[in-house]
Amino acid sequence: SSSVMNISEHLSCPLGFGHYNAVDVCILETVVIVLLTFLIIAGNLTVIFVFHCAPLLHHYTTSYFIQTMAYADLFVGVSCLVPTLSLLHYPTGVHESLTCQVFGYIISVLKSVSMACLACISVDRYLAITKPLSYNQLVTPCRLRICISLIWIYSCLIFLPSFFGWGKPGYHGDIFEWCATSWLTNAYFTGFIVCLLYAPAAFVICFTYFHIFKICRQHTKEINDRRARFPSHEVDTAGDTGHGPDRRYAMVLFRITSVFYVLWLPYIIYFLLESSRVLENPALSFLTTWLAISNSFCNCVIYSLSNSVFRLGLRRLSETICSSC
Protein backbone atom coordinates (compact mmCIF):
# COMPACT_ATOMS: atom_id res chain seq x y z
CA SER A 1 0.00 0.00 0.00
CA SER A 2 2.93 2.33 0.63
CA SER A 3 4.05 1.96 -3.00
CA VAL A 4 0.55 2.85 -4.17
CA MET A 5 0.61 5.93 -1.94
CA ASN A 6 3.94 6.92 -3.49
CA ILE A 7 2.36 6.54 -6.93
CA SER A 8 -0.52 8.80 -6.00
CA GLU A 9 1.87 11.42 -4.63
CA HIS A 10 4.28 11.54 -7.56
CA LEU A 11 1.99 10.87 -10.52
CA SER A 12 -1.00 12.80 -11.71
CA CYS A 13 -4.30 10.93 -11.30
CA PRO A 14 -6.63 12.48 -13.87
CA LEU A 15 -9.71 10.65 -12.70
CA GLY A 16 -9.33 11.48 -9.03
CA PHE A 17 -12.15 13.70 -7.77
CA GLY A 18 -10.88 13.95 -4.24
CA HIS A 19 -8.09 12.95 -1.86
CA TYR A 20 -10.15 10.12 -0.39
CA ASN A 21 -10.33 8.03 -3.54
CA ALA A 22 -7.05 9.13 -5.16
CA VAL A 23 -5.33 5.82 -4.41
CA ASP A 24 -8.23 3.76 -5.82
CA VAL A 25 -8.28 5.90 -8.95
CA CYS A 26 -4.54 5.44 -9.48
CA ILE A 27 -5.00 1.67 -9.16
CA LEU A 28 -7.80 1.83 -11.76
CA GLU A 29 -5.60 3.85 -14.12
CA THR A 30 -2.77 1.37 -13.66
CA VAL A 31 -5.04 -1.58 -14.49
CA VAL A 32 -6.35 0.15 -17.64
CA ILE A 33 -2.89 1.09 -18.91
CA VAL A 34 -1.28 -2.28 -18.12
CA LEU A 35 -4.16 -4.18 -19.76
CA LEU A 36 -4.08 -2.03 -22.91
CA THR A 37 -0.30 -2.33 -23.15
CA PHE A 38 -0.49 -6.13 -22.98
CA LEU A 39 -3.35 -6.37 -25.51
CA ILE A 40 -1.70 -4.01 -28.01
CA ILE A 41 1.64 -5.82 -27.94
CA ALA A 42 0.13 -9.32 -28.05
CA GLY A 43 -2.44 -8.46 -30.75
CA ASN A 44 -0.02 -6.79 -33.15
CA LEU A 45 2.64 -9.44 -32.70
CA THR A 46 -0.05 -11.93 -33.74
CA VAL A 47 -0.89 -9.88 -36.86
CA ILE A 48 2.79 -9.66 -37.85
CA PHE A 49 3.34 -13.41 -37.42
CA VAL A 50 0.14 -14.25 -39.32
CA PHE A 51 1.24 -12.12 -42.28
CA HIS A 52 4.48 -14.06 -42.40
CA CYS A 53 2.61 -17.38 -42.21
CA ALA A 54 -0.14 -16.58 -44.76
CA PRO A 55 1.37 -15.94 -48.24
CA LEU A 56 -2.10 -15.26 -49.71
CA LEU A 57 -2.27 -12.02 -47.72
CA HIS A 58 0.65 -10.69 -49.75
CA HIS A 59 -1.42 -10.83 -52.94
CA TYR A 60 -2.90 -7.49 -51.90
CA THR A 61 -0.63 -4.47 -52.18
CA THR A 62 -2.37 -3.05 -49.12
CA SER A 63 -0.59 -5.73 -47.08
CA TYR A 64 2.42 -3.37 -47.09
CA PHE A 65 0.35 -0.70 -45.34
CA ILE A 66 -1.40 -3.18 -43.02
CA GLN A 67 1.97 -4.50 -41.85
CA THR A 68 3.27 -0.96 -41.43
CA MET A 69 0.25 -0.16 -39.26
CA ALA A 70 0.84 -3.35 -37.27
CA TYR A 71 4.46 -2.39 -36.59
CA ALA A 72 3.44 1.18 -35.69
CA ASP A 73 0.74 -0.12 -33.32
CA LEU A 74 3.24 -2.59 -31.83
CA PHE A 75 5.61 0.30 -31.11
CA VAL A 76 2.67 2.14 -29.51
CA GLY A 77 2.29 -0.80 -27.12
CA VAL A 78 6.03 -0.85 -26.43
CA SER A 79 5.97 2.93 -25.82
CA CYS A 80 3.13 2.44 -23.36
CA LEU A 81 5.56 0.42 -21.24
CA VAL A 82 6.97 3.81 -20.14
CA PRO A 83 3.86 4.91 -18.20
CA THR A 84 3.19 1.28 -17.24
CA LEU A 85 6.59 0.85 -15.58
CA SER A 86 6.30 4.32 -14.07
CA LEU A 87 3.01 3.35 -12.44
CA LEU A 88 4.22 -0.04 -11.25
CA HIS A 89 7.47 1.28 -9.76
CA TYR A 90 8.45 4.27 -7.65
CA PRO A 91 9.11 7.18 -10.04
CA THR A 92 12.55 8.75 -9.64
CA GLY A 93 11.65 12.03 -11.31
CA VAL A 94 14.91 12.07 -13.29
CA HIS A 95 14.53 13.80 -16.67
CA GLU A 96 10.76 13.81 -16.25
CA SER A 97 10.29 16.64 -18.75
CA LEU A 98 12.40 14.90 -21.40
CA THR A 99 10.58 11.60 -20.80
CA CYS A 100 7.22 13.32 -21.26
CA GLN A 101 8.31 15.07 -24.44
CA VAL A 102 9.83 11.98 -26.03
CA PHE A 103 6.90 9.77 -25.05
CA GLY A 104 4.31 12.25 -26.37
CA TYR A 105 6.27 12.76 -29.57
CA ILE A 106 6.68 9.02 -30.25
CA ILE A 107 2.99 8.25 -29.61
CA SER A 108 1.93 11.10 -31.90
CA VAL A 109 4.29 10.04 -34.70
CA LEU A 110 3.16 6.41 -34.54
CA LYS A 111 -0.52 7.31 -34.70
CA SER A 112 0.21 9.72 -37.53
CA VAL A 113 1.75 6.79 -39.42
CA SER A 114 -1.43 4.76 -38.86
CA MET A 115 -3.62 7.63 -40.04
CA ALA A 116 -1.50 8.22 -43.15
CA CYS A 117 -1.48 4.47 -43.93
CA LEU A 118 -5.27 4.39 -43.77
CA ALA A 119 -5.42 7.27 -46.25
CA CYS A 120 -2.95 5.49 -48.57
CA ILE A 121 -4.94 2.26 -48.32
CA SER A 122 -8.08 4.09 -49.44
CA VAL A 123 -6.19 5.57 -52.41
CA ASP A 124 -4.81 2.13 -53.28
CA ARG A 125 -8.30 0.56 -53.29
CA TYR A 126 -9.61 3.52 -55.31
CA LEU A 127 -6.96 2.93 -57.98
CA ALA A 128 -7.62 -0.84 -57.95
CA ILE A 129 -11.31 -0.30 -58.75
CA THR A 130 -11.15 2.75 -61.03
CA LYS A 131 -8.04 1.72 -63.02
CA PRO A 132 -7.95 -2.10 -62.93
CA LEU A 133 -6.05 -2.45 -66.24
CA SER A 134 -3.22 -0.06 -65.41
CA TYR A 135 -3.18 -0.72 -61.65
CA ASN A 136 -0.16 -3.05 -61.69
CA GLN A 137 1.85 -0.44 -63.59
CA LEU A 138 0.79 2.38 -61.26
CA VAL A 139 1.25 0.55 -57.96
CA THR A 140 4.58 -1.27 -57.81
CA PRO A 141 6.44 -2.67 -54.77
CA CYS A 142 9.16 -0.05 -55.23
CA ARG A 143 6.66 2.81 -55.19
CA LEU A 144 4.93 1.31 -52.16
CA ARG A 145 8.21 1.21 -50.22
CA ILE A 146 8.95 4.81 -51.18
CA CYS A 147 5.44 5.82 -50.07
CA ILE A 148 5.85 4.10 -46.70
CA SER A 149 9.25 5.75 -46.20
CA LEU A 150 7.72 9.17 -46.96
CA ILE A 151 4.93 8.47 -44.46
CA TRP A 152 7.46 7.87 -41.67
CA ILE A 153 9.55 10.91 -42.61
CA TYR A 154 6.51 13.19 -42.85
CA SER A 155 5.11 11.94 -39.53
CA CYS A 156 8.43 12.54 -37.78
CA LEU A 157 8.79 16.05 -39.19
CA ILE A 158 5.27 17.31 -38.57
CA PHE A 159 5.49 16.88 -34.78
CA LEU A 160 9.11 18.03 -34.48
CA PRO A 161 8.26 21.69 -33.61
CA SER A 162 6.92 20.49 -30.25
CA PHE A 163 10.54 20.00 -29.12
CA PHE A 164 11.22 23.70 -29.76
CA GLY A 165 8.47 24.90 -27.45
CA TRP A 166 5.69 25.27 -30.00
CA GLY A 167 2.84 23.50 -28.24
CA LYS A 168 2.17 19.93 -27.29
CA PRO A 169 2.06 17.18 -29.95
CA GLY A 170 -1.32 15.99 -28.72
CA TYR A 171 -0.78 13.52 -25.91
CA HIS A 172 -3.26 14.01 -23.06
CA GLY A 173 -4.28 11.94 -20.04
CA ASP A 174 -0.83 12.62 -18.69
CA ILE A 175 0.70 10.18 -16.27
CA PHE A 176 3.57 12.39 -15.12
CA GLU A 177 2.68 15.58 -13.30
CA TRP A 178 5.02 17.70 -15.44
CA CYS A 179 3.13 16.72 -18.60
CA ALA A 180 -0.19 17.74 -17.06
CA THR A 181 0.84 21.03 -15.45
CA SER A 182 3.88 22.40 -17.29
CA TRP A 183 3.47 21.21 -20.87
CA LEU A 184 0.51 23.06 -22.33
CA THR A 185 -1.21 22.75 -25.69
CA ASN A 186 -1.08 25.57 -28.21
CA ALA A 187 -4.00 26.55 -30.46
CA TYR A 188 -1.75 27.48 -33.39
CA PHE A 189 0.21 24.23 -33.22
CA THR A 190 -3.04 22.27 -32.96
CA GLY A 191 -4.39 24.06 -36.03
CA PHE A 192 -1.12 23.30 -37.80
CA ILE A 193 -1.51 19.55 -37.04
CA VAL A 194 -5.17 19.52 -38.04
CA CYS A 195 -4.53 21.29 -41.36
CA LEU A 196 -1.52 19.18 -42.35
CA LEU A 197 -2.56 15.77 -40.99
CA TYR A 198 -6.07 15.17 -39.62
CA ALA A 199 -8.11 17.12 -42.20
CA PRO A 200 -6.27 15.94 -45.37
CA ALA A 201 -6.35 12.30 -44.24
CA ALA A 202 -10.07 12.49 -43.44
CA PHE A 203 -10.84 14.21 -46.75
CA VAL A 204 -8.91 11.63 -48.81
CA ILE A 205 -10.60 8.73 -47.02
CA CYS A 206 -14.10 10.17 -47.43
CA PHE A 207 -13.53 11.00 -51.10
CA THR A 208 -12.05 7.63 -52.08
CA TYR A 209 -14.48 5.39 -50.19
CA PHE A 210 -17.47 7.38 -51.44
CA HIS A 211 -16.40 6.77 -55.04
CA ILE A 212 -15.40 3.15 -54.36
CA PHE A 213 -18.85 2.19 -53.08
CA LYS A 214 -20.55 4.29 -55.74
CA ILE A 215 -18.70 2.44 -58.51
CA CYS A 216 -19.32 -0.96 -56.90
CA ARG A 217 -23.02 -0.16 -56.54
CA GLN A 218 -23.27 0.84 -60.22
CA HIS A 219 -21.42 -2.29 -61.26
CA THR A 220 -23.73 -4.52 -59.21
CA LYS A 221 -26.77 -2.79 -60.70
CA GLU A 222 -25.49 -3.36 -64.25
CA ILE A 223 -24.95 -7.07 -63.59
CA ASN A 224 -28.42 -7.45 -62.08
CA ASP A 225 -29.94 -5.67 -65.09
CA ARG A 226 -28.16 -8.02 -67.49
CA ARG A 227 -29.28 -11.06 -65.55
CA ALA A 228 -32.87 -9.82 -65.55
CA ARG A 229 -32.72 -9.11 -69.28
CA PHE A 230 -31.17 -12.47 -70.21
CA PRO A 231 -32.36 -14.92 -67.53
CA SER A 232 -31.93 -18.03 -69.69
CA HIS A 233 -28.41 -17.28 -70.91
CA GLU A 234 -25.04 -17.32 -69.24
CA VAL A 235 -24.28 -13.74 -68.37
CA ASP A 236 -20.65 -12.74 -68.63
CA THR A 237 -19.63 -11.87 -65.10
CA ALA A 238 -15.93 -11.63 -65.70
CA GLY A 239 -15.97 -8.08 -64.47
CA ASP A 240 -17.66 -9.21 -61.29
CA THR A 241 -14.75 -11.46 -60.41
CA GLY A 242 -12.57 -8.40 -60.39
CA HIS A 243 -14.87 -6.15 -58.39
CA GLY A 244 -16.29 -8.72 -55.97
CA PRO A 245 -13.09 -9.43 -54.01
CA ASP A 246 -12.06 -5.77 -54.25
CA ARG A 247 -15.37 -4.66 -52.79
CA ARG A 248 -15.21 -7.21 -49.95
CA TYR A 249 -11.65 -6.24 -49.14
CA ALA A 250 -12.58 -2.54 -49.33
CA MET A 251 -15.33 -3.23 -46.80
CA VAL A 252 -12.80 -4.77 -44.38
CA LEU A 253 -10.54 -1.75 -44.71
CA PHE A 254 -13.50 0.62 -44.43
CA ARG A 255 -14.43 -0.99 -41.09
CA ILE A 256 -10.88 -0.53 -39.83
CA THR A 257 -10.92 3.12 -40.95
CA SER A 258 -14.36 3.76 -39.41
CA VAL A 259 -13.38 2.32 -36.03
CA PHE A 260 -10.17 4.34 -36.13
CA TYR A 261 -12.02 7.63 -36.54
CA VAL A 262 -14.78 6.68 -34.08
CA LEU A 263 -12.17 6.05 -31.37
CA TRP A 264 -10.03 9.05 -32.31
CA LEU A 265 -12.79 11.61 -32.84
CA PRO A 266 -13.40 12.28 -29.09
CA TYR A 267 -9.64 12.68 -28.64
CA ILE A 268 -9.33 15.13 -31.55
CA ILE A 269 -12.34 17.16 -30.36
CA TYR A 270 -10.95 17.37 -26.82
CA PHE A 271 -7.52 18.23 -28.23
CA LEU A 272 -9.04 21.19 -30.10
CA LEU A 273 -11.12 22.36 -27.13
CA GLU A 274 -8.22 22.16 -24.70
CA SER A 275 -5.89 23.96 -27.09
CA SER A 276 -8.46 26.77 -27.39
CA ARG A 277 -8.77 26.87 -23.57
CA VAL A 278 -12.49 26.16 -23.90
CA LEU A 279 -12.46 22.93 -21.89
CA GLU A 280 -9.94 21.45 -19.49
CA ASN A 281 -11.06 18.27 -17.75
CA PRO A 282 -8.46 15.73 -16.49
CA ALA A 283 -10.98 12.87 -16.51
CA LEU A 284 -11.96 13.51 -20.15
CA SER A 285 -8.30 13.91 -21.02
CA PHE A 286 -7.44 10.49 -19.63
CA LEU A 287 -10.47 8.71 -21.11
CA THR A 288 -10.18 10.18 -24.63
CA THR A 289 -6.44 9.53 -24.76
CA TRP A 290 -6.55 5.88 -23.81
CA LEU A 291 -9.70 5.32 -25.87
CA ALA A 292 -7.72 6.51 -28.89
CA ILE A 293 -4.69 4.41 -27.99
CA SER A 294 -6.95 1.33 -27.67
CA ASN A 295 -7.43 1.52 -31.44
CA SER A 296 -3.99 -0.05 -31.76
CA PHE A 297 -5.57 -3.28 -30.49
CA CYS A 298 -8.94 -2.91 -32.26
CA ASN A 299 -7.29 -3.14 -35.70
CA CYS A 300 -6.18 -6.70 -34.91
CA VAL A 301 -9.68 -7.74 -33.82
CA ILE A 302 -11.42 -6.24 -36.87
CA TYR A 303 -8.98 -7.76 -39.33
CA SER A 304 -9.17 -11.22 -37.74
CA LEU A 305 -12.99 -11.16 -37.73
CA SER A 306 -13.46 -9.72 -41.22
CA ASN A 307 -10.82 -11.39 -43.42
CA SER A 308 -11.14 -15.11 -44.17
CA VAL A 309 -7.56 -15.42 -45.42
CA PHE A 310 -6.29 -13.85 -42.21
CA ARG A 311 -8.37 -16.29 -40.15
CA LEU A 312 -6.90 -19.18 -42.13
CA GLY A 313 -3.38 -17.89 -41.46
CA LEU A 314 -4.21 -17.45 -37.78
CA ARG A 315 -5.49 -21.02 -37.60
CA ARG A 316 -2.32 -22.34 -39.24
CA LEU A 317 -0.19 -20.32 -36.84
CA SER A 318 -2.15 -21.70 -33.88
CA GLU A 319 -1.79 -25.28 -35.19
CA THR A 320 1.95 -24.79 -35.63
CA ILE A 321 2.35 -23.46 -32.10
CA CYS A 322 0.19 -26.24 -30.61
CA SER A 323 2.06 -28.98 -32.51
CA SER A 324 5.42 -27.61 -31.40
CA CYS A 325 4.23 -27.58 -27.81
Phi, psi and omega in degrees: 000331180293324178294324178293322177296321177297321177300314183292335180279324188260345180245149177284138180244089188302329185269000182285126181251014178176164182292331185297318185253017183297319181294316179298321180293319178297322177296318178298315178300317180299316180298315181299313184291317179296317180296314179297319179301314180297314182295319181296314181294312182296316182296316183283331172298321177298315179300315181298315179294320180296321179296328178283336182263351183239090182301332182298333180294337182280356177291336178268132178294336179293348178299331176299314181287323178298317179292323177298317177297321180296317178294319178298316179293326176297318178293330174299314178298318178295320178296326179292350174296335180298303176292331179297310180293328178293326179282328182277342180236165179291123181286132181277335181083002181285129179052042182297320181294317179295320178300316180296315182295315181294317181296314179297321180294315183296314179301317181295318179296316182295319178288331173296321177299316179298317181295317179293324178295320177298320178294319179293324177298317180296322177294319179299314179293326177297316178292324181296327183268324182275332181229064184294329183284324181258007185299314183296333177279328180283317185251102180246157178304323179296315180294325178295317179295320177296318180298317180294321177298318179295325178299313180295317181295314181298317181295324178290324183284324189292333180261000183297325180301341179297334178286344181256020174088007181264077174079184183251138185292348175129358181279124179240191182061044192296138177275313178279145184294325181299320180298322185282326188255327187254341182252100188259153176283161181230129185298321181291319179293322177298315177299323177299315180292318180297316183290328185260352182227295188297308184294312179299319180297316180295320180296314180299316181295314179297315181298310186292314182291328175299314181286328177299309183288332175294316179294316179297321179294318178296320180295317179297321179295320179296319179294317179297322178295319179293322179292323178289328181282326181235070185291335185263002182243159176286117180273134181288110181247031180298323178294330181293328179295333178278323183273332182301302177299321179298320181292318179297317179293323176298325178294320177300312181291328177294322177296317178299315180295319181296314179297321178303311183285330176296318181284331182268343182299313177302322179296315181295319179296315179294322178302316179293317182293320180291322179296328179275002182060029177274323183219137177215098184228112182301324180294314177296323179300312181295313184295314181293324180296308185281341170293318178294317180294331179297342177300333179298336176267327183298326179303319180297316183294314182298315183294321181290329180276334189260336187250119183292323179295321178295319179297321178297316177297321178295321178294319178295320178297317179296319178296321179296316180294317181295319180292325179290332179281000000 
